Amino acid sequence: MPLFDLFWAMLWFFIWIAWIWLLVSVLFDIFRSEDLGGWGKALWAIFVVLVPFLGVFVYLIARGGDMHRRSMEAAKAQDAAARDYVRSVAGAGSAADELDKLARLRDQGTIDEAEFQQMKAKVLQS
């Protein structure tokens, strides 16, 4: 029976971790919510902290859909910011942009005509 006790203890441990995660998620959502005023946020936070089980379940029933919407908006904003950052760092543009850069380098004297033609051929092949 000790193996069964180990599994039982692990199950309760994971349930406890899930409960902590849910409680923290609800608290973060309360303060992330733009449609609640300061008093509304304070009352929800007090309710969730003083009566955690009932507070979290009532919050999920009353505002669960909005909680999901705010999470999706935050994820989309984070994804857009990451994509913009990658684009700005990569600097990859179209073939026309690359040819324009090469022409400017040639005009500035940084590269000569032979190098320009060689790099132009590479850009046009890809």
JSON list of C-alpha atoms in Angstrom, two decimals:
[
{"chain": "A", "resi": 1, "resn": "MET", "atom": "CA", "xyz": [0.00, 0.00, 0.00]},
{"chain": "A", "resi": 2, "resn": "PRO", "atom": "CA", "xyz": [2.92, 2.49, 0.35]},
{"chain": "A", "resi": 3, "resn": "LEU", "atom": "CA", "xyz": [3.04, 2.92, -3.44]},
{"chain": "A", "resi": 4, "resn": "PHE", "atom": "CA", "xyz": [-0.65, 3.87, -3.45]},
{"chain": "A", "resi": 5, "resn": "ASP", "atom": "CA", "xyz": [0.06, 6.40, -0.69]},
{"chain": "A", "resi": 6, "resn": "LEU", "atom": "CA", "xyz": [2.84, 7.90, -2.79]},
{"chain": "A", "resi": 7, "resn": "PHE", "atom": "CA", "xyz": [0.54, 8.29, -5.80]},
{"chain": "A", "resi": 8, "resn": "TRP", "atom": "CA", "xyz": [-2.16, 9.77, -3.57]},
{"chain": "A", "resi": 9, "resn": "ALA", "atom": "CA", "xyz": [0.30, 12.28, -2.09]},
{"chain": "A", "resi": 10, "resn": "MET", "atom": "CA", "xyz": [1.54, 13.22, -5.57]},
{"chain": "A", "resi": 11, "resn": "LEU", "atom": "CA", "xyz": [-2.03, 13.76, -6.76]},
{"chain": "A", "resi": 12, "resn": "TRP", "atom": "CA", "xyz": [-2.77, 16.13, -3.89]},
{"chain": "A", "resi": 13, "resn": "PHE", "atom": "CA", "xyz": [0.52, 17.95, -4.44]},
{"chain": "A", "resi": 14, "resn": "PHE", "atom": "CA", "xyz": [-0.30, 18.57, -8.11]},
{"chain": "A", "resi": 15, "resn": "ILE", "atom": "CA", "xyz": [-3.83, 19.69, -7.21]},
{"chain": "A", "resi": 16, "resn": "TRP", "atom": "CA", "xyz": [-2.33, 22.11, -4.68]},
{"chain": "A", "resi": 17, "resn": "ILE", "atom": "CA", "xyz": [0.09, 23.50, -7.31]},
{"chain": "A", "resi": 18, "resn": "ALA", "atom": "CA", "xyz": [-2.79, 23.90, -9.79]},
{"chain": "A", "resi": 19, "resn": "TRP", "atom": "CA", "xyz": [-4.81, 25.74, -7.13]},
{"chain": "A", "resi": 20, "resn": "ILE", "atom": "CA", "xyz": [-1.93, 28.16, -6.45]},
{"chain": "A", "resi": 21, "resn": "TRP", "atom": "CA", "xyz": [-1.55, 28.76, -10.20]},
{"chain": "A", "resi": 22, "resn": "LEU", "atom": "CA", "xyz": [-5.29, 29.45, -10.55]},
{"chain": "A", "resi": 23, "resn": "LEU", "atom": "CA", "xyz": [-5.30, 31.81, -7.57]},
{"chain": "A", "resi": 24, "resn": "VAL", "atom": "CA", "xyz": [-2.34, 33.78, -8.92]},
{"chain": "A", "resi": 25, "resn": "SER", "atom": "CA", "xyz": [-3.89, 33.89, -12.40]},
{"chain": "A", "resi": 26, "resn": "VAL", "atom": "CA", "xyz": [-7.12, 35.32, -11.02]},
{"chain": "A", "resi": 27, "resn": "LEU", "atom": "CA", "xyz": [-5.25, 37.93, -8.98]},
{"chain": "A", "resi": 28, "resn": "PHE", "atom": "CA", "xyz": [-3.22, 38.98, -12.02]},
{"chain": "A", "resi": 29, "resn": "ASP", "atom": "CA", "xyz": [-6.38, 39.18, -14.11]},
{"chain": "A", "resi": 30, "resn": "ILE", "atom": "CA", "xyz": [-8.10, 41.37, -11.53]},
{"chain": "A", "resi": 31, "resn": "PHE", "atom": "CA", "xyz": [-5.34, 43.95, -11.77]},
{"chain": "A", "resi": 32, "resn": "ARG", "atom": "CA", "xyz": [-4.94, 43.58, -15.56]},
{"chain": "A", "resi": 33, "resn": "SER", "atom": "CA", "xyz": [-8.63, 44.24, -16.15]},
{"chain": "A", "resi": 34, "resn": "GLU", "atom": "CA", "xyz": [-9.23, 47.63, -17.74]},
{"chain": "A", "resi": 35, "resn": "ASP", "atom": "CA", "xyz": [-13.00, 47.62, -17.28]},
{"chain": "A", "resi": 36, "resn": "LEU", "atom": "CA", "xyz": [-12.80, 47.50, -13.47]},
{"chain": "A", "resi": 37, "resn": "GLY", "atom": "CA", "xyz": [-12.18, 50.66, -11.51]},
{"chain": "A", "resi": 38, "resn": "GLY", "atom": "CA", "xyz": [-9.98, 50.92, -8.47]},
{"chain": "A", "resi": 39, "resn": "TRP", "atom": "CA", "xyz": [-12.76, 50.07, -6.02]},
{"chain": "A", "resi": 40, "resn": "GLY", "atom": "CA", "xyz": [-13.87, 47.10, -8.09]},
{"chain": "A", "resi": 41, "resn": "LYS", "atom": "CA", "xyz": [-10.35, 45.74, -8.20]},
{"chain": "A", "resi": 42, "resn": "ALA", "atom": "CA", "xyz": [-9.94, 46.26, -4.47]},
{"chain": "A", "resi": 43, "resn": "LEU", "atom": "CA", "xyz": [-13.22, 44.51, -3.65]},
{"chain": "A", "resi": 44, "resn": "TRP", "atom": "CA", "xyz": [-12.47, 41.54, -5.93]},
{"chain": "A", "resi": 45, "resn": "ALA", "atom": "CA", "xyz": [-8.94, 41.23, -4.49]},
{"chain": "A", "resi": 46, "resn": "ILE", "atom": "CA", "xyz": [-10.22, 41.34, -0.91]},
{"chain": "A", "resi": 47, "resn": "PHE", "atom": "CA", "xyz": [-12.89, 38.75, -1.75]},
{"chain": "A", "resi": 48, "resn": "VAL", "atom": "CA", "xyz": [-10.36, 36.42, -3.38]},
{"chain": "A", "resi": 49, "resn": "VAL", "atom": "CA", "xyz": [-7.80, 36.80, -0.58]},
{"chain": "A", "resi": 50, "resn": "LEU", "atom": "CA", "xyz": [-10.21, 36.49, 2.36]},
{"chain": "A", "resi": 51, "resn": "VAL", "atom": "CA", "xyz": [-12.38, 33.68, 0.97]},
{"chain": "A", "resi": 52, "resn": "PRO", "atom": "CA", "xyz": [-10.07, 32.07, -1.62]},
{"chain": "A", "resi": 53, "resn": "PHE", "atom": "CA", "xyz": [-12.12, 29.09, -2.81]},
{"chain": "A", "resi": 54, "resn": "LEU", "atom": "CA", "xyz": [-15.40, 30.91, -3.08]},
{"chain": "A", "resi": 55, "resn": "GLY", "atom": "CA", "xyz": [-13.75, 34.09, -4.40]},
{"chain": "A", "resi": 56, "resn": "VAL", "atom": "CA", "xyz": [-11.89, 32.33, -7.22]},
{"chain": "A", "resi": 57, "resn": "PHE", "atom": "CA", "xyz": [-14.88, 30.27, -8.28]},
{"chain": "A", "resi": 58, "resn": "VAL", "atom": "CA", "xyz": [-17.25, 33.25, -8.24]},
{"chain": "A", "resi": 59, "resn": "TYR", "atom": "CA", "xyz": [-14.70, 35.30, -10.20]},
{"chain": "A", "resi": 60, "resn": "LEU", "atom": "CA", "xyz": [-14.34, 32.55, -12.80]},
{"chain": "A", "resi": 61, "resn": "ILE", "atom": "CA", "xyz": [-18.11, 32.27, -13.17]},
{"chain": "A", "resi": 62, "resn": "ALA", "atom": "CA", "xyz": [-18.71, 36.01, -13.31]},
{"chain": "A", "resi": 63, "resn": "ARG", "atom": "CA", "xyz": [-15.70, 37.12, -15.36]},
{"chain": "A", "resi": 64, "resn": "GLY", "atom": "CA", "xyz": [-14.17, 33.96, -16.86]},
{"chain": "A", "resi": 65, "resn": "GLY", "atom": "CA", "xyz": [-14.97, 34.89, -20.46]},
{"chain": "A", "resi": 66, "resn": "ASP", "atom": "CA", "xyz": [-13.38, 38.31, -20.07]},
{"chain": "A", "resi": 67, "resn": "MET", "atom": "CA", "xyz": [-10.40, 36.67, -18.41]},
{"chain": "A", "resi": 68, "resn": "HIS", "atom": "CA", "xyz": [-9.91, 34.51, -21.49]},
{"chain": "A", "resi": 69, "resn": "ARG", "atom": "CA", "xyz": [-10.29, 37.49, -23.83]},
{"chain": "A", "resi": 70, "resn": "ARG", "atom": "CA", "xyz": [-7.69, 39.53, -21.91]},
{"chain": "A", "resi": 71, "resn": "SER", "atom": "CA", "xyz": [-5.26, 36.61, -21.94]},
{"chain": "A", "resi": 72, "resn": "MET", "atom": "CA", "xyz": [-5.66, 36.22, -25.70]},
{"chain": "A", "resi": 73, "resn": "GLU", "atom": "CA", "xyz": [-5.16, 39.96, -26.28]},
{"chain": "A", "resi": 74, "resn": "ALA", "atom": "CA", "xyz": [-2.02, 39.93, -24.14]},
{"chain": "A", "resi": 75, "resn": "ALA", "atom": "CA", "xyz": [-0.67, 36.91, -26.02]},
{"chain": "A", "resi": 76, "resn": "LYS", "atom": "CA", "xyz": [-1.36, 38.55, -29.40]},
{"chain": "A", "resi": 77, "resn": "ALA", "atom": "CA", "xyz": [0.33, 41.78, -28.30]},
{"chain": "A", "resi": 78, "resn": "GLN", "atom": "CA", "xyz": [3.34, 39.86, -27.04]},
{"chain": "A", "resi": 79, "resn": "ASP", "atom": "CA", "xyz": [3.53, 37.88, -30.30]},
{"chain": "A", "resi": 80, "resn": "ALA", "atom": "CA", "xyz": [3.30, 41.06, -32.38]},
{"chain": "A", "resi": 81, "resn": "ALA", "atom": "CA", "xyz": [6.05, 42.69, -30.33]},
{"chain": "A", "resi": 82, "resn": "ALA", "atom": "CA", "xyz": [8.29, 39.65, -30.75]},
{"chain": "A", "resi": 83, "resn": "ARG", "atom": "CA", "xyz": [7.67, 39.58, -34.50]},
{"chain": "A", "resi": 84, "resn": "ASP", "atom": "CA", "xyz": [8.43, 43.30, -34.83]},
{"chain": "A", "resi": 85, "resn": "TYR", "atom": "CA", "xyz": [11.63, 42.83, -32.86]},
{"chain": "A", "resi": 86, "resn": "VAL", "atom": "CA", "xyz": [12.75, 39.94, -35.06]},
{"chain": "A", "resi": 87, "resn": "ARG", "atom": "CA", "xyz": [12.01, 41.95, -38.20]},
{"chain": "A", "resi": 88, "resn": "SER", "atom": "CA", "xyz": [13.95, 44.94, -36.90]},
{"chain": "A", "resi": 89, "resn": "VAL", "atom": "CA", "xyz": [16.95, 42.83, -35.91]},
{"chain": "A", "resi": 90, "resn": "ALA", "atom": "CA", "xyz": [16.99, 40.61, -38.98]},
{"chain": "A", "resi": 91, "resn": "GLY", "atom": "CA", "xyz": [16.66, 43.51, -41.38]},
{"chain": "A", "resi": 92, "resn": "ALA", "atom": "CA", "xyz": [15.74, 41.12, -44.14]},
{"chain": "A", "resi": 93, "resn": "GLY", "atom": "CA", "xyz": [13.96, 42.87, -46.94]},
{"chain": "A", "resi": 94, "resn": "SER", "atom": "CA", "xyz": [13.04, 42.22, -50.50]},
{"chain": "A", "resi": 95, "resn": "ALA", "atom": "CA", "xyz": [15.53, 41.76, -53.32]},
{"chain": "A", "resi": 96, "resn": "ALA", "atom": "CA", "xyz": [14.90, 45.34, -54.39]},
{"chain": "A", "resi": 97, "resn": "ASP", "atom": "CA", "xyz": [15.90, 46.57, -50.93]},
{"chain": "A", "resi": 98, "resn": "GLU", "atom": "CA", "xyz": [19.09, 44.52, -51.05]},
{"chain": "A", "resi": 99, "resn": "LEU", "atom": "CA", "xyz": [19.94, 45.87, -54.51]},
{"chain": "A", "resi": 100, "resn": "ASP", "atom": "CA", "xyz": [19.31, 49.41, -53.28]},
{"chain": "A", "resi": 101, "resn": "LYS", "atom": "CA", "xyz": [21.71, 48.85, -50.38]},
{"chain": "A", "resi": 102, "resn": "LEU", "atom": "CA", "xyz": [24.33, 47.44, -52.72]},
{"chain": "A", "resi": 103, "resn": "ALA", "atom": "CA", "xyz": [23.95, 50.41, -55.08]},
{"chain": "A", "resi": 104, "resn": "ARG", "atom": "CA", "xyz": [24.42, 52.84, -52.18]},
{"chain": "A", "resi": 105, "resn": "LEU", "atom": "CA", "xyz": [27.55, 50.97, -51.08]},
{"chain": "A", "resi": 106, "resn": "ARG", "atom": "CA", "xyz": [28.90, 51.14, -54.63]},
{"chain": "A", "resi": 107, "resn": "ASP", "atom": "CA", "xyz": [28.09, 54.85, -54.91]},
{"chain": "A", "resi": 108, "resn": "GLN", "atom": "CA", "xyz": [29.81, 55.55, -51.59]},
{"chain": "A", "resi": 109, "resn": "GLY", "atom": "CA", "xyz": [32.90, 53.72, -52.79]},
{"chain": "A", "resi": 110, "resn": "THR", "atom": "CA", "xyz": [32.71, 51.01, -50.14]},
{"chain": "A", "resi": 111, "resn": "ILE", "atom": "CA", "xyz": [32.60, 48.28, -52.81]},
{"chain": "A", "resi": 112, "resn": "ASP", "atom": "CA", "xyz": [33.83, 48.38, -56.39]},
{"chain": "A", "resi": 113, "resn": "GLU", "atom": "CA", "xyz": [31.88, 47.52, -59.54]},
{"chain": "A", "resi": 114, "resn": "ALA", "atom": "CA", "xyz": [33.09, 43.89, -59.65]},
{"chain": "A", "resi": 115, "resn": "GLU", "atom": "CA", "xyz": [31.97, 43.26, -56.06]},
{"chain": "A", "resi": 116, "resn": "PHE", "atom": "CA", "xyz": [28.68, 44.98, -56.81]},
{"chain": "A", "resi": 117, "resn": "GLN", "atom": "CA", "xyz": [28.03, 42.71, -59.80]},
{"chain": "A", "resi": 118, "resn": "GLN", "atom": "CA", "xyz": [28.99, 39.60, -57.82]},
{"chain": "A", "resi": 119, "resn": "MET", "atom": "CA", "xyz": [26.69, 40.46, -54.89]},
{"chain": "A", "resi": 120, "resn": "LYS", "atom": "CA", "xyz": [23.92, 41.51, -57.27]},
{"chain": "A", "resi": 121, "resn": "ALA", "atom": "CA", "xyz": [24.05, 38.09, -58.92]},
{"chain": "A", "resi": 122, "resn": "LYS", "atom": "CA", "xyz": [23.75, 36.41, -55.50]},
{"chain": "A", "resi": 123, "resn": "VAL", "atom": "CA", "xyz": [20.73, 38.54, -54.58]},
{"chain": "A", "resi": 124, "resn": "LEU", "atom": "CA", "xyz": [19.01, 37.84, -57.87]},
{"chain": "A", "resi": 125, "resn": "GLN", "atom": "CA", "xyz": [19.62, 34.07, -57.58]},
{"chain": "A", "resi": 126, "resn": "SER", "atom": "CA", "xyz": [18.01, 33.82, -54.14]}
]
